[in-house]
Amino acid sequence: MTSAEKAKSEPLIDLQRLVVSVRRRRRLWMSMALLGLILGGLVAVFLPSPPTAVAQILVVHPDDSPTDSGTLMRTDVAVLQTTKTATEALKKLNSTQAPEEFLKDYEGLGLTNNVLQLTVKGKTDEEAVARAQAISDSFITEYISRNQAAAAAEQKALLDQRNQAQNELGSIESAIVAEEAKNRNANPAQLERLYSRRAELTSKISDYDGRAQEAGIGTPKVAAGTQIVDAPRILPQSFLKTLATDAGIGFALGLLAGLGLAAVTSVVKDRPVLRREISQHLGASVIAQLPKPPRFLRRSRAVTRRQRVAATLVRAAGQEGGSVSLLDLGARQITAALAVDMARELAEKGTASLVDDLPKTNLRELAGQGPIQVLDRGDTPLAAGERRIGVGSVEPGTSWTDLEVLGDETILVVRTGHANTEWLHTVARQLADRHIPIIGVVVVDPDPRDHTDGTLWDGLHTALRGRAARPMPKPVEMFPKKNGYPTPYKRAKELGNADQPTKRFAPVSSDNAEAL
């Protein structure tokens, strides 16, 4: 698969990598969750909720019906939260507060189609109760007056229609009298039409009178039924409950913010955390991994595991004589300890020495008193049969031209999530330009749930299976020694240092399988 095809096959966002990156940044989002928990508790302690009074009002609707879906009550809640009601309540309280600001201190809620709950905040308990009483009285007064005005307007309209019908009835009566006075010359059809109209007007007048009386009767029912059924009272507040609620809200908000920040930074920073990604970007297989060293407990287990990895690295670089380098990328202490363990493993079979080029570490102190000799870069030439391990770094600021002196081959010790993709590519490119093969990669602090494959199956010349099948060519001295000091070694391409493609075989067909 070419690089272009591989780029097309890669998803825009790798969910597995995203989950692993967020899990690795658990300190970030757990810290933010803890910070939110603390801030929520501080808010509950230093900014307690003000006293709150509650009251319930029974509202009688003239046009109420069992099929009402709460529209009338929603209208009452909207009227309650208007500046007109707020202004009337402020007048009862003799307060100079702006109605717009006062509206923020109370709210209404329709419990049923006829019960309205009022919640009011105040600076003290007495103020909250007084505000609730004033708002309730203002709302009831405005509601009754509005219904009375509506009933009076309806009654007036009915009476006006009755008066018009009575005036028309008077003219009809006059027309009937005038027609009957003609005696024999009277028109029977005209009289019949006048009599019919008189009966119709008489019926309308009677209907208007009845409806006007009913309109006047409806207002007393509304005025008598609309009242405060639950007097204003202070809601009890529990400090522990408030503290737990505010702290829980702060914890949830902090946790969400931390998870979001961790997810965004993992995408933006583009730091590989999976073995598969590290192997692809460095162009070498992962041959071992080490967890993050514990700070307090289980140090002996960590040392045993590191020594086991050191033995694996010795077998991976297993050629008699020559030098190999151990290059650090984000795990300086582990790299130094691994180099000492490898040197001790090699010292049991022959002469072994260390070349210290790792900043901020003391290999001599780690090696202690023993057969391992710790040298500085360029001290003494490599003796026959001597195994030398150069310890260096490929962190930003590395002098790439000095890597050839540390070893002909190298093993990278990479901490997951430490370097971004660009720097991994830079390391792989610089080592390739200097013809320094990467034997393998040791991953430090991997995710415990990372089950990705960190093996490059087409890297036969550096893979362990390829090294076991054929011996690696010895380095060729391209330049003469000067003053007893070795000059950098470079491998000749004709000796097989170039990338050797894996030989591919055609799949076995069904016919060939039967013949076999």
Short mmCIF file of N, CA and C in Angstrom, two decimals, residues 164-180 190-202:
data_model
loop_
_atom_site.label_atom_id
_atom_site.label_comp_id
_atom_site.label_asym_id
_atom_site.label_seq_id
_atom_site.Cartn_x
_atom_site.Cartn_y
_atom_site.Cartn_z
N GLN A 164 -81.07 48.90 20.24
CA GLN A 164 -81.29 49.03 18.79
C GLN A 164 -82.51 48.21 18.35
N ALA A 165 -82.62 47.00 18.92
CA ALA A 165 -83.79 46.17 18.57
C ALA A 165 -85.09 46.81 19.06
N GLN A 166 -85.08 47.46 20.24
CA GLN A 166 -86.28 48.13 20.75
C GLN A 166 -86.66 49.33 19.89
N ASN A 167 -85.65 50.09 19.43
CA ASN A 167 -85.94 51.22 18.55
C ASN A 167 -86.56 50.75 17.24
N GLU A 168 -85.99 49.67 16.70
CA GLU A 168 -86.57 49.14 15.47
C GLU A 168 -87.97 48.57 15.71
N LEU A 169 -88.19 47.99 16.89
CA LEU A 169 -89.52 47.47 17.22
C LEU A 169 -90.55 48.60 17.32
N GLY A 170 -90.12 49.76 17.82
CA GLY A 170 -91.03 50.91 17.89
C GLY A 170 -91.48 51.35 16.51
N SER A 171 -90.54 51.39 15.58
CA SER A 171 -90.91 51.78 14.21
C SER A 171 -91.81 50.74 13.56
N ILE A 172 -91.60 49.47 13.88
CA ILE A 172 -92.46 48.41 13.32
C ILE A 172 -93.87 48.53 13.90
N GLU A 173 -93.99 48.83 15.20
CA GLU A 173 -95.31 49.02 15.80
C GLU A 173 -96.04 50.20 15.15
N SER A 174 -95.32 51.26 14.89
CA SER A 174 -95.96 52.44 14.23
C SER A 174 -96.42 52.07 12.82
N ALA A 175 -95.61 51.27 12.11
CA ALA A 175 -96.00 50.88 10.75
C ALA A 175 -97.23 49.97 10.79
N ILE A 176 -97.34 49.13 11.78
CA ILE A 176 -98.50 48.23 11.89
C ILE A 176 -99.76 49.05 12.19
N VAL A 177 -99.66 50.01 13.08
CA VAL A 177 -100.82 50.85 13.42
C VAL A 177 -101.28 51.63 12.20
N ALA A 178 -100.31 52.17 11.47
CA ALA A 178 -100.67 52.94 10.27
C ALA A 178 -101.30 52.04 9.22
N GLU A 179 -100.86 50.82 9.07
CA GLU A 179 -101.42 49.93 8.06
C GLU A 179 -102.82 49.46 8.47
N GLU A 180 -103.02 49.20 9.77
CA GLU A 180 -104.34 48.76 10.23
C GLU A 180 -105.38 49.88 10.14
N GLN A 190 -98.37 42.97 3.50
CA GLN A 190 -97.53 43.90 4.24
C GLN A 190 -97.73 43.73 5.73
N LEU A 191 -98.96 43.54 6.14
CA LEU A 191 -99.24 43.35 7.57
C LEU A 191 -98.59 42.05 8.07
N GLU A 192 -98.68 41.00 7.25
CA GLU A 192 -98.07 39.73 7.65
C GLU A 192 -96.56 39.88 7.83
N ARG A 193 -95.91 40.62 6.95
CA ARG A 193 -94.47 40.84 7.04
C ARG A 193 -94.13 41.67 8.28
N LEU A 194 -94.92 42.66 8.59
CA LEU A 194 -94.68 43.49 9.78
C LEU A 194 -94.89 42.69 11.06
N TYR A 195 -95.94 41.85 11.08
CA TYR A 195 -96.18 41.04 12.26
C TYR A 195 -94.99 40.07 12.50
N SER A 196 -94.48 39.48 11.43
CA SER A 196 -93.35 38.54 11.55
C SER A 196 -92.10 39.25 12.08
N ARG A 197 -91.86 40.44 11.58
CA ARG A 197 -90.68 41.19 12.02
C ARG A 197 -90.82 41.60 13.48
N ARG A 198 -92.04 41.97 13.90
CA ARG A 198 -92.26 42.35 15.29
C ARG A 198 -92.00 41.17 16.23
N ALA A 199 -92.42 39.98 15.83
CA ALA A 199 -92.18 38.81 16.66
C ALA A 199 -90.68 38.49 16.75
N GLU A 200 -89.97 38.66 15.65
CA GLU A 200 -88.54 38.39 15.65
C GLU A 200 -87.81 39.37 16.54
N LEU A 201 -88.15 40.65 16.47
CA LEU A 201 -87.50 41.66 17.31
C LEU A 201 -87.81 41.44 18.78
N THR A 202 -89.03 41.03 19.07
CA THR A 202 -89.40 40.77 20.46
C THR A 202 -88.57 39.63 21.04
#
